[in-house]
mmCIF file with all atom_site columns, C-alpha atoms in Angstrom:
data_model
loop_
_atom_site.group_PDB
_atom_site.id
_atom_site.type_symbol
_atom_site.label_atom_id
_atom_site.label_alt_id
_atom_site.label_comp_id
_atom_site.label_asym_id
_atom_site.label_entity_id
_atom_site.label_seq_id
_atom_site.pdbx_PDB_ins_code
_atom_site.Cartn_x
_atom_site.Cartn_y
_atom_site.Cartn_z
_atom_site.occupancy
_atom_site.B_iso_or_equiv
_atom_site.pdbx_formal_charge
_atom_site.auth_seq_id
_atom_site.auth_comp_id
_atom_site.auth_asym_id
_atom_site.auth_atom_id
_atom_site.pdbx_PDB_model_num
ATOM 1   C CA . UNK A 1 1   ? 209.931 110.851 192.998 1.00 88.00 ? 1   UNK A CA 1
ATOM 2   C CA . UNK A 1 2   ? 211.105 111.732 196.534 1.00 87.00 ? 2   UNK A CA 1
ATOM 3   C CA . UNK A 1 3   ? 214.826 112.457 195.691 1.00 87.00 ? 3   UNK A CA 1
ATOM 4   C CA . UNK A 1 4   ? 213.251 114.568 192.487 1.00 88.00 ? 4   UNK A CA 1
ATOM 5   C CA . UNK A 1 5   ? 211.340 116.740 194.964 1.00 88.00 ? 5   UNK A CA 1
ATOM 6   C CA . UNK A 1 6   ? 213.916 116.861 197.346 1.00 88.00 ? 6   UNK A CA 1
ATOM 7   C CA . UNK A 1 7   ? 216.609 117.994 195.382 1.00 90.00 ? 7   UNK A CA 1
ATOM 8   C CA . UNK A 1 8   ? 214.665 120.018 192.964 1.00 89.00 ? 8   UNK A CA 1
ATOM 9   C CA . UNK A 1 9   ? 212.140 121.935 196.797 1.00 88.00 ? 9   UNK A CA 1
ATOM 10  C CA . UNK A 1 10  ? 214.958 121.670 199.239 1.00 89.00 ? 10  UNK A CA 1
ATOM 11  C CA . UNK A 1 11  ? 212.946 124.346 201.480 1.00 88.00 ? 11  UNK A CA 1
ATOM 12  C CA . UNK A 1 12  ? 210.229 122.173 201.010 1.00 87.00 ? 12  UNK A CA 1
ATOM 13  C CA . UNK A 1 13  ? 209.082 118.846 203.529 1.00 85.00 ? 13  UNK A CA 1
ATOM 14  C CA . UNK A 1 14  ? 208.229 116.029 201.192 1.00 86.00 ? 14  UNK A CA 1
ATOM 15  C CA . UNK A 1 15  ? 205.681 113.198 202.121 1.00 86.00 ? 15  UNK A CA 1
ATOM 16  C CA . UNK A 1 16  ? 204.327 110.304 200.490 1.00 87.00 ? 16  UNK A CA 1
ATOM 17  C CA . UNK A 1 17  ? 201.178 108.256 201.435 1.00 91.00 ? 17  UNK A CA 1
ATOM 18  C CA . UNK A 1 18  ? 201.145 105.134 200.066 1.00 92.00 ? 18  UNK A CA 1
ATOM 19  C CA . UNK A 1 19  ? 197.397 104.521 202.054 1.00 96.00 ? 19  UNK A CA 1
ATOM 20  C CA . UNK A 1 20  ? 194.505 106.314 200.161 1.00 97.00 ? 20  UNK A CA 1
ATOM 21  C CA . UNK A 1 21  ? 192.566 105.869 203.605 1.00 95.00 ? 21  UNK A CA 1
ATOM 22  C CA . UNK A 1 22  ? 194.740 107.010 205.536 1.00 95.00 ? 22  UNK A CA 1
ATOM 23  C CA . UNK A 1 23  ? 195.730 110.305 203.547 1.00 96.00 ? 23  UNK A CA 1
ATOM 24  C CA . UNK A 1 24  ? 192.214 111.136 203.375 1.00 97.00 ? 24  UNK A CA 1
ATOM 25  C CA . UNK A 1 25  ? 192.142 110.778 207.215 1.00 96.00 ? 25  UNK A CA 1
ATOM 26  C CA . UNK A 1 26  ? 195.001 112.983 208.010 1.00 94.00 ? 26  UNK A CA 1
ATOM 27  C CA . UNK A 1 27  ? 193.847 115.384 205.528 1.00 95.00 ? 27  UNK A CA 1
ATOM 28  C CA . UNK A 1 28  ? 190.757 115.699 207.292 1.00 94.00 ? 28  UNK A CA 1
ATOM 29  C CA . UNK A 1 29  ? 192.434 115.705 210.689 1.00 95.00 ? 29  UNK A CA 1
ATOM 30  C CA . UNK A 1 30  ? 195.174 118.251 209.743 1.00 94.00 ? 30  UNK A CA 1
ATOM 31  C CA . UNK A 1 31  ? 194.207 119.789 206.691 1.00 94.00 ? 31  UNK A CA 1
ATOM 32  C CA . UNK A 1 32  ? 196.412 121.157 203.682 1.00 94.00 ? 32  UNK A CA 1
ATOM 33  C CA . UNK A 1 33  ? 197.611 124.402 205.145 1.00 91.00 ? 33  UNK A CA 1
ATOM 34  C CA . UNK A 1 34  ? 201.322 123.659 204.370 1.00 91.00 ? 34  UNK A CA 1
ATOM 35  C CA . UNK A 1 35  ? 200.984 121.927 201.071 1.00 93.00 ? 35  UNK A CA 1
ATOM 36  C CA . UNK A 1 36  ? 202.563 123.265 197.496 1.00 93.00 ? 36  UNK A CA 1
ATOM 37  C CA . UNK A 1 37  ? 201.805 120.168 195.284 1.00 95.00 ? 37  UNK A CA 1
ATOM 38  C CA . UNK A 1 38  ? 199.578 116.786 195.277 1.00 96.00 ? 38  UNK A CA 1
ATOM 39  C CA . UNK A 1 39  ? 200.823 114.322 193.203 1.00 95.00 ? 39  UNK A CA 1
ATOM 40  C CA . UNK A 1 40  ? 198.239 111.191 192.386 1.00 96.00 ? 40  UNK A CA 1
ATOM 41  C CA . UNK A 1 41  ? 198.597 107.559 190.653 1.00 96.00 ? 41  UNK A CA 1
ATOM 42  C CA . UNK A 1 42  ? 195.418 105.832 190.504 1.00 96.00 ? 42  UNK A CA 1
ATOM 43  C CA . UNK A 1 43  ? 196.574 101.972 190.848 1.00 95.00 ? 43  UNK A CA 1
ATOM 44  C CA . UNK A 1 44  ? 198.369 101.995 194.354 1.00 94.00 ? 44  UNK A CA 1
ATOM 45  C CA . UNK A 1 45  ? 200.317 98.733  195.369 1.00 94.00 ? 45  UNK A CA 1
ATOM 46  C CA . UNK A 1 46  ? 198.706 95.995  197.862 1.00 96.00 ? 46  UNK A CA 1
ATOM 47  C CA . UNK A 1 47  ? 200.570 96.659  201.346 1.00 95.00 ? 47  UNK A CA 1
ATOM 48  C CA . UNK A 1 48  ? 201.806 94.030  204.091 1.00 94.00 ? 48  UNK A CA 1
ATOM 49  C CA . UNK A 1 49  ? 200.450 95.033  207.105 1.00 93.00 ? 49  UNK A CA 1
ATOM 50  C CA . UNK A 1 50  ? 202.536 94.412  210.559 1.00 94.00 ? 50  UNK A CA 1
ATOM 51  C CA . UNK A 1 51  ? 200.755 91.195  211.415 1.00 96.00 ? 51  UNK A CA 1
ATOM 52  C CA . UNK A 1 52  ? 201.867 89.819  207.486 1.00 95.00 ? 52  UNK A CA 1
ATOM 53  C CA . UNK A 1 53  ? 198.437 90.428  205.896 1.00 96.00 ? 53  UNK A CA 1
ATOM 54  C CA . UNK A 1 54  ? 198.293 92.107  202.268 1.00 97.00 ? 54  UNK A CA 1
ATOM 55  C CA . UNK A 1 55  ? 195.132 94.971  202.656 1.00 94.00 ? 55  UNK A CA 1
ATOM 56  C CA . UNK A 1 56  ? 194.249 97.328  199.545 1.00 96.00 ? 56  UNK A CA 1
ATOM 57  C CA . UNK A 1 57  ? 194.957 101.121 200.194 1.00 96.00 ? 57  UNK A CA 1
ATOM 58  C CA . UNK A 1 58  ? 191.984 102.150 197.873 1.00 97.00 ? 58  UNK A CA 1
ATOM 59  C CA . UNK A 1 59  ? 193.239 104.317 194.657 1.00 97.00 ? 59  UNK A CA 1
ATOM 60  C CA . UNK A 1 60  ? 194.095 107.623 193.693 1.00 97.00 ? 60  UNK A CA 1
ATOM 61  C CA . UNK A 1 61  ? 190.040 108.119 193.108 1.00 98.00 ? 61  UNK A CA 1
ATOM 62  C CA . UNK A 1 62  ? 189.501 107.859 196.242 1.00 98.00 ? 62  UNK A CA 1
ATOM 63  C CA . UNK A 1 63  ? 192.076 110.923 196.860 1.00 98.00 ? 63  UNK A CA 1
ATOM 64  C CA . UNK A 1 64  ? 190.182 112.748 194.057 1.00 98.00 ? 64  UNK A CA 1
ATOM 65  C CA . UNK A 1 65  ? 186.989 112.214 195.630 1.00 98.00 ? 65  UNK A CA 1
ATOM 66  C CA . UNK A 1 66  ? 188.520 113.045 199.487 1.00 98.00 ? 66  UNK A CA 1
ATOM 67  C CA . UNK A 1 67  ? 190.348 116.478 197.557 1.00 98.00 ? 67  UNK A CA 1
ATOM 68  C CA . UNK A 1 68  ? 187.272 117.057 196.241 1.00 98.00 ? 68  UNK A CA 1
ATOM 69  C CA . UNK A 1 69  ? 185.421 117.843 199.158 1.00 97.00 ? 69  UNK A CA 1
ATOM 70  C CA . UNK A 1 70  ? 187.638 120.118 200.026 1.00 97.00 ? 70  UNK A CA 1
ATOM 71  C CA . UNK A 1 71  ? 188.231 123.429 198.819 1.00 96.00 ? 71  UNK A CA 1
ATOM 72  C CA . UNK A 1 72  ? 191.191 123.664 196.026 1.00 97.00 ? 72  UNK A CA 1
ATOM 73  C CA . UNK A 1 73  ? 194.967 124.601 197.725 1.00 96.00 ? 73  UNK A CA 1
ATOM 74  C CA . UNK A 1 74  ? 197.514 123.383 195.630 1.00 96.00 ? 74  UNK A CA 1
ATOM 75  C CA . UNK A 1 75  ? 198.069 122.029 192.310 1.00 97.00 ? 75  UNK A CA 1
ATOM 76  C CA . UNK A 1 76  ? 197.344 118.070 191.713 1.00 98.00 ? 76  UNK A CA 1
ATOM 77  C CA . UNK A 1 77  ? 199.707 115.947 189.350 1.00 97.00 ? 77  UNK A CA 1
ATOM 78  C CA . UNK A 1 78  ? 198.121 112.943 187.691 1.00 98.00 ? 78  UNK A CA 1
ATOM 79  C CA . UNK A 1 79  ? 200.997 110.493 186.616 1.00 96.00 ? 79  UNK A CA 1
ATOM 80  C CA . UNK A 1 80  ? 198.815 107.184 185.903 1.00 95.00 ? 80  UNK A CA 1
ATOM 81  C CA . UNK A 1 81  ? 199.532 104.439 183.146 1.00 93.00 ? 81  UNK A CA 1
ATOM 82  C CA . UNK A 1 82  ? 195.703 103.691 183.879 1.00 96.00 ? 82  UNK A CA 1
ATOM 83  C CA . UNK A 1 83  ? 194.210 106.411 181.970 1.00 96.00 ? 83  UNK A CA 1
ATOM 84  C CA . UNK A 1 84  ? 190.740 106.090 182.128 1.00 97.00 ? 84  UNK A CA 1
ATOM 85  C CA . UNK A 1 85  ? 191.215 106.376 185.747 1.00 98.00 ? 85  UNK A CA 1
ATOM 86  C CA . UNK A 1 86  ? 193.268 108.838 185.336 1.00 98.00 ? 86  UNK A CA 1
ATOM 87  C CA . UNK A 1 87  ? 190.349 111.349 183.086 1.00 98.00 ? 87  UNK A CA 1
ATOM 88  C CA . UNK A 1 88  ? 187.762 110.446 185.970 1.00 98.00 ? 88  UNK A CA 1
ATOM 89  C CA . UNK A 1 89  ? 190.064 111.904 189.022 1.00 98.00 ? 89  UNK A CA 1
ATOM 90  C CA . UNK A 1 90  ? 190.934 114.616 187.019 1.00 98.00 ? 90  UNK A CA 1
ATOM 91  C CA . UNK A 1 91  ? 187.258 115.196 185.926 1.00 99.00 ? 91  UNK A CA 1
ATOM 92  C CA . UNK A 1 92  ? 186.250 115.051 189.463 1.00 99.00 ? 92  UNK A CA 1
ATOM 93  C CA . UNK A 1 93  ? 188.840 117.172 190.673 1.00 99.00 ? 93  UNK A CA 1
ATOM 94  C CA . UNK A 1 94  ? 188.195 119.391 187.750 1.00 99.00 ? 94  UNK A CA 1
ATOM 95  C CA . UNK A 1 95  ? 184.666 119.725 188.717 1.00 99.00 ? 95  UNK A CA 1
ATOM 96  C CA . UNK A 1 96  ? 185.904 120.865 192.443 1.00 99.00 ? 96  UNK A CA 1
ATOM 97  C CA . UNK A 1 97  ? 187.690 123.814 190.766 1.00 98.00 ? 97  UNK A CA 1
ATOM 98  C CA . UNK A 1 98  ? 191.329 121.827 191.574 1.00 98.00 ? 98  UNK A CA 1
ATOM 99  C CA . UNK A 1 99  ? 193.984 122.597 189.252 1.00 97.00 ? 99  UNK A CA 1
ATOM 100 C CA . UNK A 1 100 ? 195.226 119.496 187.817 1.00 98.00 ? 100 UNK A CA 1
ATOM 101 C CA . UNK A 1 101 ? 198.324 118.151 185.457 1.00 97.00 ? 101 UNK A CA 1
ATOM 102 C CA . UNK A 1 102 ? 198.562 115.199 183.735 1.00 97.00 ? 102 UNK A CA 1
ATOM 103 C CA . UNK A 1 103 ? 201.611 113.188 183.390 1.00 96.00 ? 103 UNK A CA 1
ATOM 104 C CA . UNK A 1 104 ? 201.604 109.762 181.509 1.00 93.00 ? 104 UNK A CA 1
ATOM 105 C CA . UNK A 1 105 ? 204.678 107.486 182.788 1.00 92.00 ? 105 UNK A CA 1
ATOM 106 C CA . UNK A 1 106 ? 206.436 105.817 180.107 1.00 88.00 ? 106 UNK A CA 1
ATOM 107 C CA . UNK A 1 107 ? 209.595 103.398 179.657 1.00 80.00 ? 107 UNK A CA 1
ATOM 108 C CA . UNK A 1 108 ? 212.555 104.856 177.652 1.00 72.00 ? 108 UNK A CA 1
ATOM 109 C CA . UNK A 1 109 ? 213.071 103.007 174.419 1.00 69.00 ? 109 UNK A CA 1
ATOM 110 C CA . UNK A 1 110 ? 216.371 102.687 175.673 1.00 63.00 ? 110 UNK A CA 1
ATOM 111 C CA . UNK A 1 111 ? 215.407 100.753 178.815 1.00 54.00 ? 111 UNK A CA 1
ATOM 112 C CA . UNK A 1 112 ? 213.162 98.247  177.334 1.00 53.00 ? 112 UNK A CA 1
ATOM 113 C CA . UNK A 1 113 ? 214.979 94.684  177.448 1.00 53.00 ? 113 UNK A CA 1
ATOM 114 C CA . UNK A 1 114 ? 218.085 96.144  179.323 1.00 48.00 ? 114 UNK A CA 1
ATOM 115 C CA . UNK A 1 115 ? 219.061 94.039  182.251 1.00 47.00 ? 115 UNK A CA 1
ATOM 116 C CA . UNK A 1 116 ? 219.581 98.231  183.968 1.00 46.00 ? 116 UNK A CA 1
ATOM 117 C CA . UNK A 1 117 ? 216.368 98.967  183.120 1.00 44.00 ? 117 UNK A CA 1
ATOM 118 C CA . UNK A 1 118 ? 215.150 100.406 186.838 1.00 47.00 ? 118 UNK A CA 1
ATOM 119 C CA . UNK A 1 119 ? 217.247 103.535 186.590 1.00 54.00 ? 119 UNK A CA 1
ATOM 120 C CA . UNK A 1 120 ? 216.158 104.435 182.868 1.00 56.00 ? 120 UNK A CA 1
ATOM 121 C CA . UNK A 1 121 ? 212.505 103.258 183.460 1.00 74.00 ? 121 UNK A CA 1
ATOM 122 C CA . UNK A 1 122 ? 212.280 106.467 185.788 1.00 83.00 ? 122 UNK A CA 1
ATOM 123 C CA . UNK A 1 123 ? 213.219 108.891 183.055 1.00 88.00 ? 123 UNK A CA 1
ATOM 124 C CA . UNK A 1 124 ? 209.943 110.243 182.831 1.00 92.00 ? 124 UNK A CA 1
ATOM 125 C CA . UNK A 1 125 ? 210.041 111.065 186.612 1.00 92.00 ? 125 UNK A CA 1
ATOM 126 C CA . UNK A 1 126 ? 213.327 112.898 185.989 1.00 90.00 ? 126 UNK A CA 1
ATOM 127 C CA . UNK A 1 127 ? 211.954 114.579 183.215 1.00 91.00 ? 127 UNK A CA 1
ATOM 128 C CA . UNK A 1 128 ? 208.031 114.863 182.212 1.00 93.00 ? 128 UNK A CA 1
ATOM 129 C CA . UNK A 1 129 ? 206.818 114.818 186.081 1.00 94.00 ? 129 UNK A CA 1
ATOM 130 C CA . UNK A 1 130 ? 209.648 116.630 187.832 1.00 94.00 ? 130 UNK A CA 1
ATOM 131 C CA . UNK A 1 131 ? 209.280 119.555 184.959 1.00 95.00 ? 131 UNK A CA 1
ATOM 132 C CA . UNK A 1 132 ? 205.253 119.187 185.519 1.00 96.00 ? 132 UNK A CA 1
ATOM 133 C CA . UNK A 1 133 ? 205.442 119.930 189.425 1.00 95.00 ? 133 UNK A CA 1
ATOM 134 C CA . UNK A 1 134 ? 207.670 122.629 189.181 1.00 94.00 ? 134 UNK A CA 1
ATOM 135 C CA . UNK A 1 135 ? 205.762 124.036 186.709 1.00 95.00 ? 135 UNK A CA 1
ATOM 136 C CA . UNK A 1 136 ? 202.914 123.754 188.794 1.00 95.00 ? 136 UNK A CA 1
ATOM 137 C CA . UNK A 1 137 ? 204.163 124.715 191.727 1.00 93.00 ? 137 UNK A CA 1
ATOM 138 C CA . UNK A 1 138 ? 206.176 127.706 190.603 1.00 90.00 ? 138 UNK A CA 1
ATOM 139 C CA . UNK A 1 139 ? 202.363 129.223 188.872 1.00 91.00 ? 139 UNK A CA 1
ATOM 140 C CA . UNK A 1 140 ? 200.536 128.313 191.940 1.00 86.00 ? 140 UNK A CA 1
ATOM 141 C CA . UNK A 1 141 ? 203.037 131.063 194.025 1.00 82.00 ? 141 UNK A CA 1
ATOM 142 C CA . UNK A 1 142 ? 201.907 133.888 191.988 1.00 70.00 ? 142 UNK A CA 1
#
């Protein structure tokens, strides 16, 4: 997703929080001023801390419910395999007047069984979601 956004916004600075908690708190603390596009998976991956302890980052709902609080700045793309997780953020974003896009990842025919299957399972980022945020961020300039 990074190198998608990268080459695809070159003028643009591209961040990713893994932490739910802790983009909520430096959205709080620095706002969104300077931000085109929020994109959102529900399910985010246990994380080692530095002392070798696995903590949960909360979800993507918890982002939806943070955003929501806030009045709308940029677009917000869902990309969750979890989908009803996935309708409630986007309801509750919804609700909060933020435009949202949905995205559902999938795994290329193509890919499934292939010992290669990394590169091809990350068509629909190359595709589906990259097409999706430029769409979204290209309306959200005019």
């Amino acid at each position: 997703m990074e190198t998608c956004l990268a080459k695809g916004f070159p003028d643009y600075n591209v961040s990713f929080d893994r932490d739910a908690n802790a983009f909520c708190e430096r959205v709080r603390r620095d706002g969104l001023a300077d931000v085109a596009l929020i994109a959102l998976d529900h399910d985010l991956e246990m994380i080692l801390d530095d002392s070798g302890q696995l903590y949960d980052p909360g979800t993507g709902r918890d982002v939806a419910e943070c955003l929501a609080q806030l009045d709308p700045v940029c677009p917000v793309i869902i990309h969750s395999t979890n989908s009803p997780a996935a309708v409630g953020m986007e309801q509750c974003l919804q609700d909060a007047h933020w435009t949202t896009h949905r995205v559902i990842p999938f795994v290329s025919p193509v890919s499934r069984g292939s010992d290669d299957a990394a590169p091809a399972n990350a068509e629909w980022i190359r595709t589906f979601w990259y097409r999706t945020c430029r769409k979204a961020i290209s309306s959200s300039l005019r």
